[in-house]
XYZ file of C-alpha atoms in Angstrom:
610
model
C -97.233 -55.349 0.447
C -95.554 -56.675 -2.781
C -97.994 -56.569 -5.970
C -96.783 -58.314 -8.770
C -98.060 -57.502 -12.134
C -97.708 -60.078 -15.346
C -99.264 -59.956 -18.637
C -101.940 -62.348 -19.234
C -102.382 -64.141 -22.718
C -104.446 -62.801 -25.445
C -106.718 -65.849 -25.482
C -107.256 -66.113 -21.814
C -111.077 -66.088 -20.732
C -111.763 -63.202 -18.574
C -113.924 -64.723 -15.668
C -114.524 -61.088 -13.395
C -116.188 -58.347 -14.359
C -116.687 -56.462 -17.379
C -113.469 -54.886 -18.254
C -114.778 -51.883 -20.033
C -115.577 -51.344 -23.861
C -112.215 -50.952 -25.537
C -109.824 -51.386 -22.374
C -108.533 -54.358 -22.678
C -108.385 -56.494 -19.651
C -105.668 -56.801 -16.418
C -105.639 -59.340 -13.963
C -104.859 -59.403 -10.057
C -103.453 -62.560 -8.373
C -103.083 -62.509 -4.889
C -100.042 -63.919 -3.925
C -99.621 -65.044 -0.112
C -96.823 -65.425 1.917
C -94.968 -68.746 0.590
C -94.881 -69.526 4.852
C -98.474 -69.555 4.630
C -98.053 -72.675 1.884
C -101.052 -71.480 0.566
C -102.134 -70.981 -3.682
C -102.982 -67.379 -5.082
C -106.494 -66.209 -4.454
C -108.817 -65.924 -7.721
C -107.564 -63.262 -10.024
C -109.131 -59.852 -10.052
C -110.135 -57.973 -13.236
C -110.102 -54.503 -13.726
C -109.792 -52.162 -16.812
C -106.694 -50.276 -17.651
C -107.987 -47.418 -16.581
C -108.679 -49.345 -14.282
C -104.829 -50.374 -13.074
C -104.502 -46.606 -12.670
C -106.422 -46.416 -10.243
C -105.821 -49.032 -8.532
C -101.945 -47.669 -8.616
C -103.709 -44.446 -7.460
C -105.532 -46.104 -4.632
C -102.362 -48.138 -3.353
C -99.854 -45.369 -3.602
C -102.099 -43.360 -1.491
C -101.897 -45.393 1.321
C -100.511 -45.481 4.449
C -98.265 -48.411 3.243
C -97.271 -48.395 -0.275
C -96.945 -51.754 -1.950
C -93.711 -52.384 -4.107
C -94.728 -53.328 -7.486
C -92.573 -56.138 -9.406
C -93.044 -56.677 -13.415
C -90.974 -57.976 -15.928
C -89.980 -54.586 -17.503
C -90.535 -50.958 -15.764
C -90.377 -50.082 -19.418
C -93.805 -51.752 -20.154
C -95.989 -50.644 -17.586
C -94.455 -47.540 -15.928
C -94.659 -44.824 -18.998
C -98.834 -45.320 -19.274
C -98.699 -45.006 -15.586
C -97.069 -41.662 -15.847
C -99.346 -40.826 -18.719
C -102.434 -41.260 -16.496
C -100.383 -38.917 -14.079
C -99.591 -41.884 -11.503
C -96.117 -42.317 -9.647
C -94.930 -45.318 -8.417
C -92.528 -45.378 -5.200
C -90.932 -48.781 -5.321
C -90.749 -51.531 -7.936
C -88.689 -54.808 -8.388
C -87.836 -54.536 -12.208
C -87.445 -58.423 -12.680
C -85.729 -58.294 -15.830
C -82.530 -56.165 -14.465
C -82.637 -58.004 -11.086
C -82.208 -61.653 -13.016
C -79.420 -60.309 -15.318
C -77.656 -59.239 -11.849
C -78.352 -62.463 -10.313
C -78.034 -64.889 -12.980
C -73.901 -64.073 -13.079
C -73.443 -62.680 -9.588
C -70.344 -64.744 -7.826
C -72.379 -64.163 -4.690
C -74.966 -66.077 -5.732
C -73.438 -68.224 -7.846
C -74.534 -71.628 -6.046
C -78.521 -70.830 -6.804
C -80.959 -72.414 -8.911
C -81.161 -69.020 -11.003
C -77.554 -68.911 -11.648
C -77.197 -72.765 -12.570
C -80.191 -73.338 -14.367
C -80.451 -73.555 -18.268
C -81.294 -70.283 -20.364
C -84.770 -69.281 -20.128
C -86.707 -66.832 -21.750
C -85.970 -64.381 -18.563
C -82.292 -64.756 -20.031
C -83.467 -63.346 -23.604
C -85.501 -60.047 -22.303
C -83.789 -56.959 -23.414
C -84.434 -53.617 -23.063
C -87.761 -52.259 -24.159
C -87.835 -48.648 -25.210
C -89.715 -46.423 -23.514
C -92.663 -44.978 -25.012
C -94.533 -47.807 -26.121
C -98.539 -48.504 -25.789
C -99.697 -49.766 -22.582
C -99.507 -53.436 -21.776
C -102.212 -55.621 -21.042
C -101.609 -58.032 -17.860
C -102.190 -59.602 -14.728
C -101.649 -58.089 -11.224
C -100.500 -60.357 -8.757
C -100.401 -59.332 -5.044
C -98.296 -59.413 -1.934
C -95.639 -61.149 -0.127
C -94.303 -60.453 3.185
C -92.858 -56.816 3.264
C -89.809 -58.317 5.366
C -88.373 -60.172 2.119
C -87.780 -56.268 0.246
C -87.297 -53.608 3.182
C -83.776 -52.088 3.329
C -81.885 -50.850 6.190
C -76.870 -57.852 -16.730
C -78.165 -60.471 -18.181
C -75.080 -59.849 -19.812
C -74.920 -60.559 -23.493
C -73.381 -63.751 -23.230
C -76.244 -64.945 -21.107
C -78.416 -63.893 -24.258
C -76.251 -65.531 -26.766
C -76.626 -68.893 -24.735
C -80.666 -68.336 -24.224
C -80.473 -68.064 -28.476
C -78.297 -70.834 -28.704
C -80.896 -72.958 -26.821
C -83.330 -71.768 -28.985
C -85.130 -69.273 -26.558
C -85.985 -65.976 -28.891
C -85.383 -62.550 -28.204
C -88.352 -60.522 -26.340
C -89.064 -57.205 -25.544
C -91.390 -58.320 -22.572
C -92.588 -61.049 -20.243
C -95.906 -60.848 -22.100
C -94.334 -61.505 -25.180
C -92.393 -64.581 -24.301
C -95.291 -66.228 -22.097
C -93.009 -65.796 -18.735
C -94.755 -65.926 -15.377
C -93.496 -63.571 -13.355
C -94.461 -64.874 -9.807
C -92.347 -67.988 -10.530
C -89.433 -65.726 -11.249
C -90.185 -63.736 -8.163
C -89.577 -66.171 -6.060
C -86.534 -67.956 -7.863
C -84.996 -64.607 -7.156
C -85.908 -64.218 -3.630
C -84.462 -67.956 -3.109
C -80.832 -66.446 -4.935
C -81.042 -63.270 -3.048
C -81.847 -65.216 0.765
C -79.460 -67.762 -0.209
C -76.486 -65.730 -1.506
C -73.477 -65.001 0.792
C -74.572 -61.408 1.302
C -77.915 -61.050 0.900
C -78.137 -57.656 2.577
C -75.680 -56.315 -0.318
C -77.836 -58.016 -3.217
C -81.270 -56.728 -2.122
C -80.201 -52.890 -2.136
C -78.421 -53.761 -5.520
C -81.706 -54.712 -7.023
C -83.465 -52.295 -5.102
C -81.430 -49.364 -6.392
C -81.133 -50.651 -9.687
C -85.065 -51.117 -10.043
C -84.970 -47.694 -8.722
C -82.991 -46.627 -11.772
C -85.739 -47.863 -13.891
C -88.112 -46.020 -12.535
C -86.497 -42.458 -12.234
C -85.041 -43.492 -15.760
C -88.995 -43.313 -17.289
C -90.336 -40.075 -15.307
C -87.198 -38.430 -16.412
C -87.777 -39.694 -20.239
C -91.675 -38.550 -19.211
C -91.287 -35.098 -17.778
C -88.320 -34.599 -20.532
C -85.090 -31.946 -20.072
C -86.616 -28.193 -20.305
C -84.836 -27.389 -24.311
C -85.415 -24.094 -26.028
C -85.320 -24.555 -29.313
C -84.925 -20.648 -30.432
C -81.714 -20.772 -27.977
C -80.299 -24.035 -30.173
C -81.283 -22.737 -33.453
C -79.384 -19.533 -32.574
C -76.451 -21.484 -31.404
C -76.313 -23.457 -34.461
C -76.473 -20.594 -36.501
C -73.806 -18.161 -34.863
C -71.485 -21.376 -35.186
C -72.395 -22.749 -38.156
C -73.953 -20.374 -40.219
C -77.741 -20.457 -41.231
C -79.499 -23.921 -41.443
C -79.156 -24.601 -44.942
C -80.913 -26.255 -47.426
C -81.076 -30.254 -47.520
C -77.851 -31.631 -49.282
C -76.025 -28.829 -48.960
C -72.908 -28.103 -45.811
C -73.875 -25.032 -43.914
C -71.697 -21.739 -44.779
C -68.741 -22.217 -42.029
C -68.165 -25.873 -43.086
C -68.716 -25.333 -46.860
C -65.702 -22.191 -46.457
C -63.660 -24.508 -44.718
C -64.045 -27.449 -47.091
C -62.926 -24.640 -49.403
C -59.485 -24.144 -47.624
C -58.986 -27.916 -47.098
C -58.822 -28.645 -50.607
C -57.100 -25.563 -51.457
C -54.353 -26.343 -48.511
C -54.016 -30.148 -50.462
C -54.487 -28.639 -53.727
C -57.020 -30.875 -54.478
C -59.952 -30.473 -56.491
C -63.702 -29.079 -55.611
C -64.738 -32.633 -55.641
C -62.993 -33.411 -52.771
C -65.490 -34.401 -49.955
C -63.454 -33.457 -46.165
C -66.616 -36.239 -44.913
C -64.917 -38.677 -46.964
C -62.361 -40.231 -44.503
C -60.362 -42.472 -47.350
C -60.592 -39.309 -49.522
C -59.390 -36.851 -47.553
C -56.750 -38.999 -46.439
C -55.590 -39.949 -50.292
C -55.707 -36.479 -50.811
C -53.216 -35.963 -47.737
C -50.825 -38.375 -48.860
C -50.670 -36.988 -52.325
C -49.754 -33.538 -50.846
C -47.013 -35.084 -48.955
C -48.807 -34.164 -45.559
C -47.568 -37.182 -43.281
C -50.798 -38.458 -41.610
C -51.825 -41.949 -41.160
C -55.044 -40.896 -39.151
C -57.520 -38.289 -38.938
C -56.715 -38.316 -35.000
C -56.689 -35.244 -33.439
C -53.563 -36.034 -31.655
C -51.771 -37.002 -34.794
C -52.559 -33.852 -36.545
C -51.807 -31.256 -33.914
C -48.400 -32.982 -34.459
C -48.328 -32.027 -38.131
C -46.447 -28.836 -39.370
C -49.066 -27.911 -42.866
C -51.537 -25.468 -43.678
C -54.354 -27.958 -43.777
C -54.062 -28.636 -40.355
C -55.861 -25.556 -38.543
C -59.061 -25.488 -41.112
C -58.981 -29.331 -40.877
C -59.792 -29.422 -36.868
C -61.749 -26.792 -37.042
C -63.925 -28.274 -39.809
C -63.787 -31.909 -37.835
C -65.331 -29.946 -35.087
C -67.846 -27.969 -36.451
C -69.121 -31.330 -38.313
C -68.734 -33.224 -35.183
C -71.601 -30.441 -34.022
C -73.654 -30.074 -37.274
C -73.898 -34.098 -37.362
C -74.433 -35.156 -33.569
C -76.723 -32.268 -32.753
C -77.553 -30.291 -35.780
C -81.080 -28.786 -37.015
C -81.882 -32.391 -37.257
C -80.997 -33.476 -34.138
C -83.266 -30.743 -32.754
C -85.946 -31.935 -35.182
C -86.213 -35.434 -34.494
C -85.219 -35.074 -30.464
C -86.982 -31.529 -28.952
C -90.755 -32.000 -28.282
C -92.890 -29.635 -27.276
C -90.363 -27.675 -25.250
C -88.626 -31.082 -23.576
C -85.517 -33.288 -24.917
C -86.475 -37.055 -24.216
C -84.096 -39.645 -24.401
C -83.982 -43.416 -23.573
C -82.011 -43.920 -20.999
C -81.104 -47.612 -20.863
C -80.569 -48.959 -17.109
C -77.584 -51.053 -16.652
C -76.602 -50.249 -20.303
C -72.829 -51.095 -19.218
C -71.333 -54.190 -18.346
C -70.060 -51.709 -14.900
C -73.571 -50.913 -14.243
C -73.159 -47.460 -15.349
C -76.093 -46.100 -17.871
C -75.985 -45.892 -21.033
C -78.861 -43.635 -24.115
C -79.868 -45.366 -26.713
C -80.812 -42.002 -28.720
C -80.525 -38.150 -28.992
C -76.258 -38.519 -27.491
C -78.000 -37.821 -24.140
C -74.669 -38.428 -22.002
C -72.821 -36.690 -24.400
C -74.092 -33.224 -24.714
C -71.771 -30.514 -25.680
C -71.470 -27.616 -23.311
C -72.724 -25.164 -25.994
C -75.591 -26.827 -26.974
C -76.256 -26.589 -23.221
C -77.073 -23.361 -23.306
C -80.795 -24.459 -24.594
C -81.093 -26.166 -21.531
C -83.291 -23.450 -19.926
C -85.690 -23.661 -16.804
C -88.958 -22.580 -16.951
C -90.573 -19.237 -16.074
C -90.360 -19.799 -12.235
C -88.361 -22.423 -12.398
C -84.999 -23.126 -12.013
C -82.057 -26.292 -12.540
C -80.375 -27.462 -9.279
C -77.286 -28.972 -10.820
C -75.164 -31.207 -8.872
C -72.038 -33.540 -9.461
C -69.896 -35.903 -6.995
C -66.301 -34.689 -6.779
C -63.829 -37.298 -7.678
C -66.856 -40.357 -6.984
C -64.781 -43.219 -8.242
C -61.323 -42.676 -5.946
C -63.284 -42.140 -2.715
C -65.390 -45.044 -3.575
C -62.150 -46.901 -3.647
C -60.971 -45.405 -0.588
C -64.764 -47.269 0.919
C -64.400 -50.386 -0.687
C -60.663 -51.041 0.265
C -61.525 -49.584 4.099
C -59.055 -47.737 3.051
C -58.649 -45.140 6.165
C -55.913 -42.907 5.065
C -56.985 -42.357 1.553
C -60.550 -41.978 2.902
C -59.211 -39.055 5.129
C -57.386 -37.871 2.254
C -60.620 -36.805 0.561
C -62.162 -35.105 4.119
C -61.473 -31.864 2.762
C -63.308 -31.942 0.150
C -60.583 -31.786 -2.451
C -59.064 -35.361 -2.349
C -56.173 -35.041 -4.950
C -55.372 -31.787 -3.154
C -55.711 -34.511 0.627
C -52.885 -36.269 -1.398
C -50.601 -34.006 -1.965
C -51.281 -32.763 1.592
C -50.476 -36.566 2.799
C -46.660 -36.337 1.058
C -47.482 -39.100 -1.103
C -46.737 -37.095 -4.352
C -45.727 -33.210 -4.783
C -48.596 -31.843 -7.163
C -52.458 -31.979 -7.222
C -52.218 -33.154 -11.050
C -49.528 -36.032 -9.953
C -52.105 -37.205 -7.590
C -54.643 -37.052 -10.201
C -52.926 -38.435 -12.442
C -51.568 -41.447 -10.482
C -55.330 -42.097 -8.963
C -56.579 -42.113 -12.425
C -53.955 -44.395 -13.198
C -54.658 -46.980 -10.598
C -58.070 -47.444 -11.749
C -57.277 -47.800 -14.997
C -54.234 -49.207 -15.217
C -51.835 -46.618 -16.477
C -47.732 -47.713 -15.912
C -46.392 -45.495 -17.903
C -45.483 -41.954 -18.519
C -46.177 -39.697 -14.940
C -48.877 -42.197 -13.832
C -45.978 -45.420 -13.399
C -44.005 -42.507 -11.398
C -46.010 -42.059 -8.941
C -47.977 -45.621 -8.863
C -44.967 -46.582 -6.447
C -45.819 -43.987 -3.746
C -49.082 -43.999 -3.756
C -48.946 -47.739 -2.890
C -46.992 -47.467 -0.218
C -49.253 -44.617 1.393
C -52.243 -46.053 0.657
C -51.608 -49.746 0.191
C -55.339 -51.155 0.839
C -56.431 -49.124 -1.703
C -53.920 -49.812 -4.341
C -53.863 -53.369 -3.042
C -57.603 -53.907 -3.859
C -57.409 -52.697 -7.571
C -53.855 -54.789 -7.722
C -55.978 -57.824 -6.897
C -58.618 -57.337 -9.373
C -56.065 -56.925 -12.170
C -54.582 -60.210 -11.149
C -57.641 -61.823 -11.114
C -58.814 -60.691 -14.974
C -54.920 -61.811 -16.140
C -55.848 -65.296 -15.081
C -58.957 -65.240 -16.835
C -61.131 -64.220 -13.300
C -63.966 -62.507 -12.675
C -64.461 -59.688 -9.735
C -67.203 -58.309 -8.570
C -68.585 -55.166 -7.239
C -69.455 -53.759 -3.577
C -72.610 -54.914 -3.807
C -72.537 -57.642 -6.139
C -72.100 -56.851 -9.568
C -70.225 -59.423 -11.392
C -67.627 -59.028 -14.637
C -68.288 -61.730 -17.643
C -65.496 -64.045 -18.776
C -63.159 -62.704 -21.115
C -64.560 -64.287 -24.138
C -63.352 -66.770 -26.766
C -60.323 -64.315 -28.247
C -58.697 -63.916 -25.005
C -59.229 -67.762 -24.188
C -57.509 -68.404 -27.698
C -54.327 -66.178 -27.151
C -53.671 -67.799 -23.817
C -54.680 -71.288 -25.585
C -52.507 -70.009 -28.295
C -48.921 -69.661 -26.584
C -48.969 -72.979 -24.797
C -48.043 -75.570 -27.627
C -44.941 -76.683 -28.928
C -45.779 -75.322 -32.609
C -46.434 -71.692 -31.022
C -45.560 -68.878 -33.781
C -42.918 -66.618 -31.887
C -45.216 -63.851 -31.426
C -47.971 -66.306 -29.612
C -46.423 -65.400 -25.998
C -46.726 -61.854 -26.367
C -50.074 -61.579 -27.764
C -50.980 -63.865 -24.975
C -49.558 -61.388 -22.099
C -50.864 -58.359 -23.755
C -54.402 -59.897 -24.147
C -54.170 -60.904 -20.254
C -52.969 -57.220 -19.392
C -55.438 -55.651 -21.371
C -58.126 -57.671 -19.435
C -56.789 -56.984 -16.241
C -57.405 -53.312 -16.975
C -60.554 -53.702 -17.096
C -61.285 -55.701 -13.924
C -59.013 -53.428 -12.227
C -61.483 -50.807 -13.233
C -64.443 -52.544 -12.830
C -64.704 -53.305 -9.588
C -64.456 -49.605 -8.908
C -66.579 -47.882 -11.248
C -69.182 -50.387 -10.880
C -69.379 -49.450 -7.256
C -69.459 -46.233 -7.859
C -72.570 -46.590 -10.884
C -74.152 -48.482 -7.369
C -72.885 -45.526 -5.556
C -74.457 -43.334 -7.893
C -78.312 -45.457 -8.117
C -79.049 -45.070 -4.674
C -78.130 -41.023 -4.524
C -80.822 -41.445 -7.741
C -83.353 -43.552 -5.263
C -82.741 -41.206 -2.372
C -83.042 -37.941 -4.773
C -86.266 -38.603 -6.026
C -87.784 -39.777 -2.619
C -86.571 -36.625 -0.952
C -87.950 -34.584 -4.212
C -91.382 -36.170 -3.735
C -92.022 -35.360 -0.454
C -90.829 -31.300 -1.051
C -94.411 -29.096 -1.273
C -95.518 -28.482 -4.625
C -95.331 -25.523 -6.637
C -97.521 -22.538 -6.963
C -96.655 -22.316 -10.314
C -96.511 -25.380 -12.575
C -94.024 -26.003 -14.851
C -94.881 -26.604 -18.859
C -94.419 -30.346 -18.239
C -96.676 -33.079 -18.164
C -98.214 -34.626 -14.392
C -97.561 -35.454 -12.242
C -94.418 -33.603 -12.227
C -95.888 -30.232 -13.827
C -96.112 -28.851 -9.630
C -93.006 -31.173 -8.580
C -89.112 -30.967 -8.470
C -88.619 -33.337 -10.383
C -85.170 -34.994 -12.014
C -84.898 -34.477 -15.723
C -81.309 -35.642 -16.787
C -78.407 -37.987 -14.712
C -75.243 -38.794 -16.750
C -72.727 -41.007 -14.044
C -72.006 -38.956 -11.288
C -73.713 -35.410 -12.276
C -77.819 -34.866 -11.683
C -79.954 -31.894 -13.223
C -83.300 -31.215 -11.091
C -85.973 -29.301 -12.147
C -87.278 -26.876 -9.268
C -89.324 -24.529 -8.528
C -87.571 -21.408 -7.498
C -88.789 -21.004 -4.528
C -87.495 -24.368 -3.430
C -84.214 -24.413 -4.486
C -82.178 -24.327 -1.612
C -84.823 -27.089 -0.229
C -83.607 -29.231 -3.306
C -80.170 -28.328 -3.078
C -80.065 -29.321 0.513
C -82.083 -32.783 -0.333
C -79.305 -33.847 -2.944
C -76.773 -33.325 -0.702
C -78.113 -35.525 1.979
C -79.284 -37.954 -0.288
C -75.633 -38.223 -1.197
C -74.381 -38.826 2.334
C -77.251 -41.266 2.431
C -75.765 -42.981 -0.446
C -73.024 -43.332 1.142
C -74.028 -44.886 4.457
C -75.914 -47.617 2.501
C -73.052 -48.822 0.857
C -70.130 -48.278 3.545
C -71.806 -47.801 6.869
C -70.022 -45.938 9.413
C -66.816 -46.115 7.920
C -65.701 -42.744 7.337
C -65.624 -41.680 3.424
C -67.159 -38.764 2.371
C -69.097 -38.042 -1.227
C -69.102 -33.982 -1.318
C -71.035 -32.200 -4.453
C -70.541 -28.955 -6.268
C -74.168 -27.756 -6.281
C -74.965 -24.922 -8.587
C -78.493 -22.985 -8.806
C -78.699 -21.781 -12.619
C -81.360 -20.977 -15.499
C -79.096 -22.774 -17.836
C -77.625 -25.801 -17.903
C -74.462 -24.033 -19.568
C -73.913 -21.850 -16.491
C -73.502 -24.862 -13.894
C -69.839 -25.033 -14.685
């Protein structure tokens, strides 16, 4: 059963029963199967307490319907909030940014049709106060079983004079007619089987993205205060550096002999002050100054790293971010042209491994930690059907396969030259060992080769499943533009091969981390299916239903999960990652013989993991 659900206007008369005092109303459209060539049934009205039940009722059946809105965003977080979970959903917003630029459906009425308002939704941040809409019911179950728009798109949707919205609701879209535009791409594509998990894993995301943002990572905030202080000193008063950075700003400007006024946060400052004292820099890179030979050098890094700390996730940091025992962020699905996720507060993916150490389970409770070993070569080694490199990574270690395969003498050569095929690396150790690595695994090297030819012409690639790169924009279309004429200036040529080279780095890479960030969506689907279905706990957790009695995901940064378990169930939920992992990797690559092993670690604290 599909259910779809689509905000209905303010002014719209409400012709079913009484919605409630104060509820606001919802509507439910039945819609049939399009075979039937029949219209949607009369529309349904119920309260929103009203939807949660509903939600309640379906979920509890023996066949759970897959919802489809315009944003998981909008409706999912006051779902949770009543304490309802929702096993499937199309998230129509990410599935039409897919579409709307996938090569595989290229030749469909969604990808050649004008900007619409579907083309100007962004993200909507989680958290925000229930919408009021209309529920529109089910199409045949065969269309969805399984066995972004980018910003250009937006840019072109504002050009046409189609505004920026948060929601369907907002920008008056209808849902049901979007629906079915998308099943027509999907059905018609040239691998349709590829495209529906894609927008079944990625609406997947969505939804583990808001119950993770809803249960929130288990923070102690007496644990990050402490660290703060032993590092920094104690917090101190507003306006004023804390002790360790205000002693180092001390020896910085004593080192330059420059005055107390000197501010070390002041990057054109510091650096004036650096030049006067004959230090050499031209940067405040860490790389250039480890190269330096000066006094100010040592307190310098030191003090650029204790800021980096005191700014990114200080006392106010904890403040603004820690609530009641739970660090929530906003993950944003699809927040990278790959695929890959991105936070659009709190530095989620980006959490420094002693401020970690406030990442504590609960009384009872435990984290099962667990991260894919070296995801994006073996997913090359799958998408190039590559079988030598694919047994290269059997034994778990595939860098140390490598070196076991006489392609290159060291684990770190292998590394190294892996590392640099994806990413395009020719020089230094990496355009060493390119050489042999291509000609003992020349499928796999072959495939990335490709895509970089491809962006150097101005091409796009696309992923495993059907993930497609934009164009390269204007600038790169004006330095190839720009060597061709008679008049060129001298420099033109070059500019114009080292604009093509850097974009063939990044289709080189994106073909392969973007099927890995697919690689890495359905281990997320399978994870919190297999989680769901564990017993519950005899001891709740101090988060919110309906994960309080649940293991339960709370954090996901690219190829690395943190679950929240009971600990009585740990080895359960260990066991359940690492399956859903192997699943993961049949529904991408079938039989064909790549493995995706995972350092699992049972800890208390995040910090102890690695």
């Amino acid at each position: 059963m599909h259910l779809v659900l689509a905000a209905q206007p303010a002014d719209a008369a409400v012709t079913g029963p009484d919605p409630g005092s104060g509820s606001g109303p919802v509507c439910a459209v039945r819609v049939l199967d399009e075979r039937a060539r029949q219209g949607p049934t009369p529309a349904e009205v119920v309260t929103r307490d009203g939807l949660a039940t509903l939600v309640h009722e379906a979920e509890s059946s023996t066949s759970p319907p897959r919802w489809t809105w315009d944003d998981t965003n909008r409706w999912y977080p006051a779902l949770l909030t009543a304490g309802e979970r929702v096993e499937r959903c199309r998230d129509l917003r990410l599935a039409h940014r897919i579409l709307r630029v996938s090569s595989l459906a290229a030749t469909s009425d969604l990808a050649t049709s004008s900007p619409s308002g579907w083309d100007a939704l962004e993200h909507s941040p989680v958290g925000g106060a229930a919408v009021v809409g209309v529920l529109r019911a089910p199409q045949e179950e065969s269309l969805f079983d399984l066995a972004a728009a980018p910003r250009a798109e937006r840019e072109r949707a504002r050009e046409k004079g189609v505004p920026p919205s948060g929601a369907g609701a907002d920008a008056g879209l209808d849902p049901v007619a979007e629906l079915a535009v998308q099943e027509a791409a999907v059905t018609g594509s040239t691998a349709p089987g590829r495209l529906r998990l894609l927008l079944a894993a990625e609406s997947a995301g969505a939804l583990a993205a808001a119950e993770m943002h809803h249960a929130g990572l288990p923070w102690r905030t007496d644990v990050h205060d402490a660290v703060l202080t032993e590092t920094l000193g104690p917090r101190p008063a507003p306006g004023r550096r804390p002790e360790r950075l205000e002693a180092l700003a001390v020896r910085i400007r004593a080192a330059l002999d420059a005055p107390d006024s000197l501010n070390p946060d002041s990057h054109p400052d510091l650096l004036r002050a650096m030049e006067y004292a004959g230090v050499g820099a031209r940067s405040l890179r860490k790389w250039e100054l480890e190269r330096i030979d000066h006094p100010v050098v040592e307190p310098l890094l030191e003090y650029k790293s204790l800021y980096r700390l005191y700014t990114a996730n200080g006392w106010s940091w904890l403040d603004q971010w820690v609530r009641d025992g739970r660090f929530r962020t906003d993950y944003v699905v699809g927040g990278v042209v790959t695929g890959r996720w991105s936070a659009s507060g709190g530095g989620a993916l980006q959490l420094p491994r002693g401020v970690r150490r406030a990442v504590q389970a609960d009384p009872g409770w435990v984290l099962v930690v667990a991260d894919a070993a070296q995801l994006e070569p073996r997913v090359l080694a799958g998408l190039a059907a590559d079988e030598t490199m694919a047994a290269a990574g059997a034994g778990g270690d595939m860098y140390a396969g490598i070196v076991a395969t006489g392609a290159v003498e060291t684990r770190e050569h292998a590394k190294v030259g892996m590392l640099g095929a994806m990413y395009g690396g020719t020089t230094g150790v990496s355009g060493q060992v390119l050489p042999r690595l291509s000609r003992a695994f020349p499928r796999a090297m072959g495939l990335v080769e490709d895509a970089a030819r491809t962006g150097e012409r101005g091409g796009s690639v696309t992923t495993w499943l059907g993930r497609t790169s934009p164009p390269p924009g204007q600038a790169w279309d004006a330095a190839q533009s720009g060597a061709l004429g008679d008049g060129a200036p001298a420099d033109a040529a070059s500019l114009a091969r080292s604009s093509a080279r850097a974009w063939g780095r990044f289709t080189r890479n994106f073909v392969v981390q973007g099927t890995a960030a697919e690689w890495a969506l359905c281990w997320i689907a399978a994870i919190r299916r297999r989680l769901w279905r564990l017993p519950t706990a005899a001891q709740p957790n101090h988060g919110p239903a309906p994960f309080a009695d649940r293991a339960h995901l709370v954090f996901f940064v690219h190829d690395e999960v943190v679950v929240h378990a009971p600990a009585a169930l740990a080895e359960d939920v260990a066991r359940e990652v690492r399956e859903a992992a192997e699943e993961a990797g049949r529904l991408l690559f079938g039989d064909f013989p790549v493995s995706f092993p995972l350092t699992v670690a049972t800890v208390d604290s995040y910090a102890d993991a690695k």
